[in-house]
PDB file of C-alpha atoms in Angstrom:
ATOM      1  CA  MET A   1       5.698  53.628 -57.657  1.00 49.00           C
ATOM      2  CA  THR A   2       5.288  52.337 -54.092  1.00 63.00           C
ATOM      3  CA  SER A   3       5.511  48.682 -53.220  1.00 75.00           C
ATOM      4  CA  LEU A   4       2.650  46.545 -51.977  1.00 70.00           C
ATOM      5  CA  PRO A   5       3.912  46.333 -48.360  1.00 72.00           C
ATOM      6  CA  GLU A   6       4.135  50.128 -48.211  1.00 78.00           C
ATOM      7  CA  LYS A   7       0.582  50.473 -49.539  1.00 74.00           C
ATOM      8  CA  LEU A   8      -0.718  47.940 -47.004  1.00 69.00           C
ATOM      9  CA  ALA A   9       1.121  49.662 -44.157  1.00 72.00           C
ATOM     10  CA  GLU A  10      -0.402  53.002 -45.135  1.00 72.00           C
ATOM     11  CA  THR A  11      -3.887  51.556 -45.513  1.00 68.00           C
ATOM     12  CA  PHE A  12      -3.911  49.715 -42.193  1.00 68.00           C
ATOM     13  CA  ARG A  13      -1.940  52.224 -40.136  1.00 68.00           C
ATOM     14  CA  SER A  14      -5.140  53.068 -38.267  1.00 63.00           C
ATOM     15  CA  ALA A  15      -5.992  49.405 -37.584  1.00 67.00           C
ATOM     16  CA  GLY A  16      -6.161  48.851 -33.857  1.00 68.00           C
ATOM     17  CA  VAL A  17      -8.377  50.433 -31.243  1.00 70.00           C
ATOM     18  CA  LYS A  18     -10.175  52.629 -33.783  1.00 72.00           C
ATOM     19  CA  THR A  19     -11.351  49.545 -35.698  1.00 75.00           C
ATOM     20  CA  ALA A  20     -12.778  47.962 -32.537  1.00 81.00           C
ATOM     21  CA  TYR A  21     -14.327  51.052 -30.930  1.00 86.00           C
ATOM     22  CA  GLY A  22     -16.280  53.620 -32.927  1.00 86.00           C
ATOM     23  CA  ASP A  23     -16.577  57.324 -32.252  1.00 89.00           C
ATOM     24  CA  PRO A  24     -18.893  58.209 -29.339  1.00 91.00           C
ATOM     25  CA  VAL A  25     -22.396  59.272 -30.365  1.00 92.00           C
ATOM     26  CA  GLN A  26     -24.704  61.344 -28.143  1.00 93.00           C
ATOM     27  CA  ILE A  27     -28.456  60.768 -28.354  1.00 92.00           C
ATOM     28  CA  ASP A  28     -30.785  62.521 -25.887  1.00 90.00           C
ATOM     29  CA  GLY A  29     -28.046  62.849 -23.249  1.00 88.00           C
ATOM     30  CA  VAL A  30     -26.958  59.219 -23.572  1.00 92.00           C
ATOM     31  CA  THR A  31     -23.478  58.465 -24.937  1.00 93.00           C
ATOM     32  CA  LEU A  32     -23.055  55.357 -27.111  1.00 93.00           C
ATOM     33  CA  VAL A  33     -19.679  53.873 -28.082  1.00 93.00           C
ATOM     34  CA  PRO A  34     -20.073  51.111 -30.700  1.00 92.00           C
ATOM     35  CA  VAL A  35     -17.872  48.034 -30.280  1.00 91.00           C
ATOM     36  CA  ALA A  36     -16.866  45.572 -33.012  1.00 88.00           C
ATOM     37  CA  LEU A  37     -14.649  42.513 -33.304  1.00 83.00           C
ATOM     38  CA  SER A  38     -12.268  43.179 -36.209  1.00 81.00           C
ATOM     39  CA  TYR A  39      -9.430  41.224 -37.739  1.00 77.00           C
ATOM     40  CA  TYR A  40      -7.431  41.208 -40.942  1.00 77.00           C
ATOM     41  CA  GLY A  41      -5.315  38.665 -42.778  1.00 77.00           C
ATOM     42  CA  PHE A  42      -2.948  38.798 -45.711  1.00 75.00           C
ATOM     43  CA  GLY A  43      -0.829  36.304 -47.576  1.00 77.00           C
ATOM     44  CA  GLY A  44       1.301  35.994 -50.612  1.00 76.00           C
ATOM     45  CA  ALA A  45       3.532  33.618 -52.500  1.00 76.00           C
ATOM     46  CA  ASP A  46       6.263  33.788 -55.091  1.00 73.00           C
ATOM     47  CA  THR A  47       7.420  30.678 -56.902  1.00 71.00           C
ATOM     48  CA  GLY A  48      10.871  32.169 -57.471  1.00 67.00           C
ATOM     49  CA  GLU A  49      12.980  31.796 -60.573  1.00 70.00           C
ATOM     50  CA  GLY A  50      11.512  29.643 -63.293  1.00 65.00           C
ATOM     51  CA  GLY A  51       8.175  29.413 -61.520  1.00 62.00           C
ATOM     52  CA  ALA A  52       4.818  30.006 -63.048  1.00 68.00           C
ATOM     53  CA  GLY A  53       4.071  33.216 -61.147  1.00 68.00           C
ATOM     54  CA  SER A  54       3.154  34.737 -57.855  1.00 74.00           C
ATOM     55  CA  GLY A  55       0.032  35.797 -56.065  1.00 76.00           C
ATOM     56  CA  GLY A  56      -1.409  37.218 -52.926  1.00 77.00           C
ATOM     57  CA  GLY A  57      -4.589  38.177 -51.217  1.00 77.00           C
ATOM     58  CA  GLY A  58      -6.098  39.560 -48.105  1.00 77.00           C
ATOM     59  CA  GLY A  59      -9.286  40.336 -46.332  1.00 77.00           C
ATOM     60  CA  GLY A  60     -10.877  41.538 -43.172  1.00 78.00           C
ATOM     61  CA  VAL A  61     -13.940  41.004 -41.032  1.00 79.00           C
ATOM     62  CA  SER A  62     -15.755  43.340 -38.692  1.00 80.00           C
ATOM     63  CA  LEU A  63     -18.591  42.021 -36.512  1.00 81.00           C
ATOM     64  CA  PRO A  64     -20.617  44.514 -34.441  1.00 85.00           C
ATOM     65  CA  ILE A  65     -20.857  42.948 -30.997  1.00 87.00           C
ATOM     66  CA  GLY A  66     -22.542  45.745 -29.044  1.00 91.00           C
ATOM     67  CA  ALA A  67     -22.104  49.187 -27.548  1.00 92.00           C
ATOM     68  CA  TYR A  68     -21.062  50.841 -24.320  1.00 93.00           C
ATOM     69  CA  VAL A  69     -23.931  52.989 -23.059  1.00 94.00           C
ATOM     70  CA  LYS A  70     -23.215  55.834 -20.627  1.00 93.00           C
ATOM     71  CA  SER A  71     -26.145  57.538 -18.952  1.00 89.00           C
ATOM     72  CA  GLY A  72     -26.632  59.044 -15.521  1.00 86.00           C
ATOM     73  CA  GLY A  73     -22.972  58.633 -14.548  1.00 86.00           C
ATOM     74  CA  THR A  74     -22.964  54.859 -15.106  1.00 92.00           C
ATOM     75  CA  ALA A  75     -21.664  52.880 -18.056  1.00 92.00           C
ATOM     76  CA  ARG A  76     -22.776  49.426 -19.136  1.00 94.00           C
ATOM     77  CA  PHE A  77     -22.227  47.147 -22.113  1.00 93.00           C
ATOM     78  CA  GLU A  78     -25.255  46.316 -24.247  1.00 91.00           C
ATOM     79  CA  PRO A  79     -24.572  43.297 -26.481  1.00 90.00           C
ATOM     80  CA  ASN A  80     -25.829  43.042 -30.051  1.00 88.00           C
ATOM     81  CA  VAL A  81     -27.875  39.878 -29.564  1.00 88.00           C
ATOM     82  CA  ILE A  82     -28.355  39.219 -33.293  1.00 86.00           C
ATOM     83  CA  ALA A  83     -24.598  39.321 -33.981  1.00 80.00           C
ATOM     84  CA  LEU A  84     -23.898  37.098 -30.968  1.00 80.00           C
ATOM     85  CA  LEU A  85     -26.462  34.578 -32.214  1.00 84.00           C
ATOM     86  CA  ALA A  86     -24.958  34.688 -35.698  1.00 80.00           C
ATOM     87  CA  VAL A  87     -21.629  33.653 -34.181  1.00 77.00           C
ATOM     88  CA  GLY A  88     -22.919  31.453 -31.360  1.00 84.00           C
ATOM     89  CA  VAL A  89     -25.321  29.189 -33.243  1.00 87.00           C
ATOM     90  CA  PRO A  90     -22.770  27.860 -35.776  1.00 88.00           C
ATOM     91  CA  PHE A  91     -20.256  27.411 -32.946  1.00 88.00           C
ATOM     92  CA  LEU A  92     -22.757  25.348 -30.947  1.00 91.00           C
ATOM     93  CA  ILE A  93     -23.577  23.220 -34.002  1.00 93.00           C
ATOM     94  CA  VAL A  94     -19.903  22.439 -34.616  1.00 94.00           C
ATOM     95  CA  ALA A  95     -19.253  21.798 -30.913  1.00 94.00           C
ATOM     96  CA  GLY A  96     -22.307  19.516 -30.726  1.00 94.00           C
ATOM     97  CA  ARG A  97     -21.183  17.476 -33.738  1.00 95.00           C
ATOM     98  CA  ALA A  98     -17.675  17.159 -32.333  1.00 96.00           C
ATOM     99  CA  LEU A  99     -19.028  16.022 -28.964  1.00 95.00           C
ATOM    100  CA  ALA A 100     -21.279  13.462 -30.690  1.00 95.00           C
ATOM    101  CA  ARG A 101     -18.272  12.033 -32.549  1.00 95.00           C
ATOM    102  CA  VAL A 102     -16.257  11.799 -29.333  1.00 95.00           C
ATOM    103  CA  ILE A 103     -19.101   9.987 -27.565  1.00 95.00           C
ATOM    104  CA  ARG A 104     -19.557   7.645 -30.536  1.00 93.00           C
ATOM    105  CA  ALA A 105     -15.807   6.868 -30.533  1.00 94.00           C
ATOM    106  CA  LEU A 106     -15.825   6.177 -26.780  1.00 94.00           C
ATOM    107  CA  LYS A 107     -18.741   3.732 -27.100  1.00 91.00           C
ATOM    108  CA  LYS A 108     -16.781   1.495 -29.504  1.00 82.00           C
TER     109      LYS A 108
END
């Protein structure tokens, strides 16, 4: 039986450039290369001798951010506006609340 670290290493051996950039797709003479923001995280704990037990977990996220489009000898990046809004709007809300708290604290 293989250990958990060996299984994880085998599973995520391909993690890297292939998780961020998809395989090129040709449509009507135009080449598209999908681009995503991907990251993974894992953790675990063992209470040692006499402890109640151990545990672990992990997860990953992949957010499609756009595609490189090559046509007519030129390449350009086309962003996925919906994904950027899904990330940008919550960020702006948090940044706005933080800025409001800083201004409120400076007024005192």
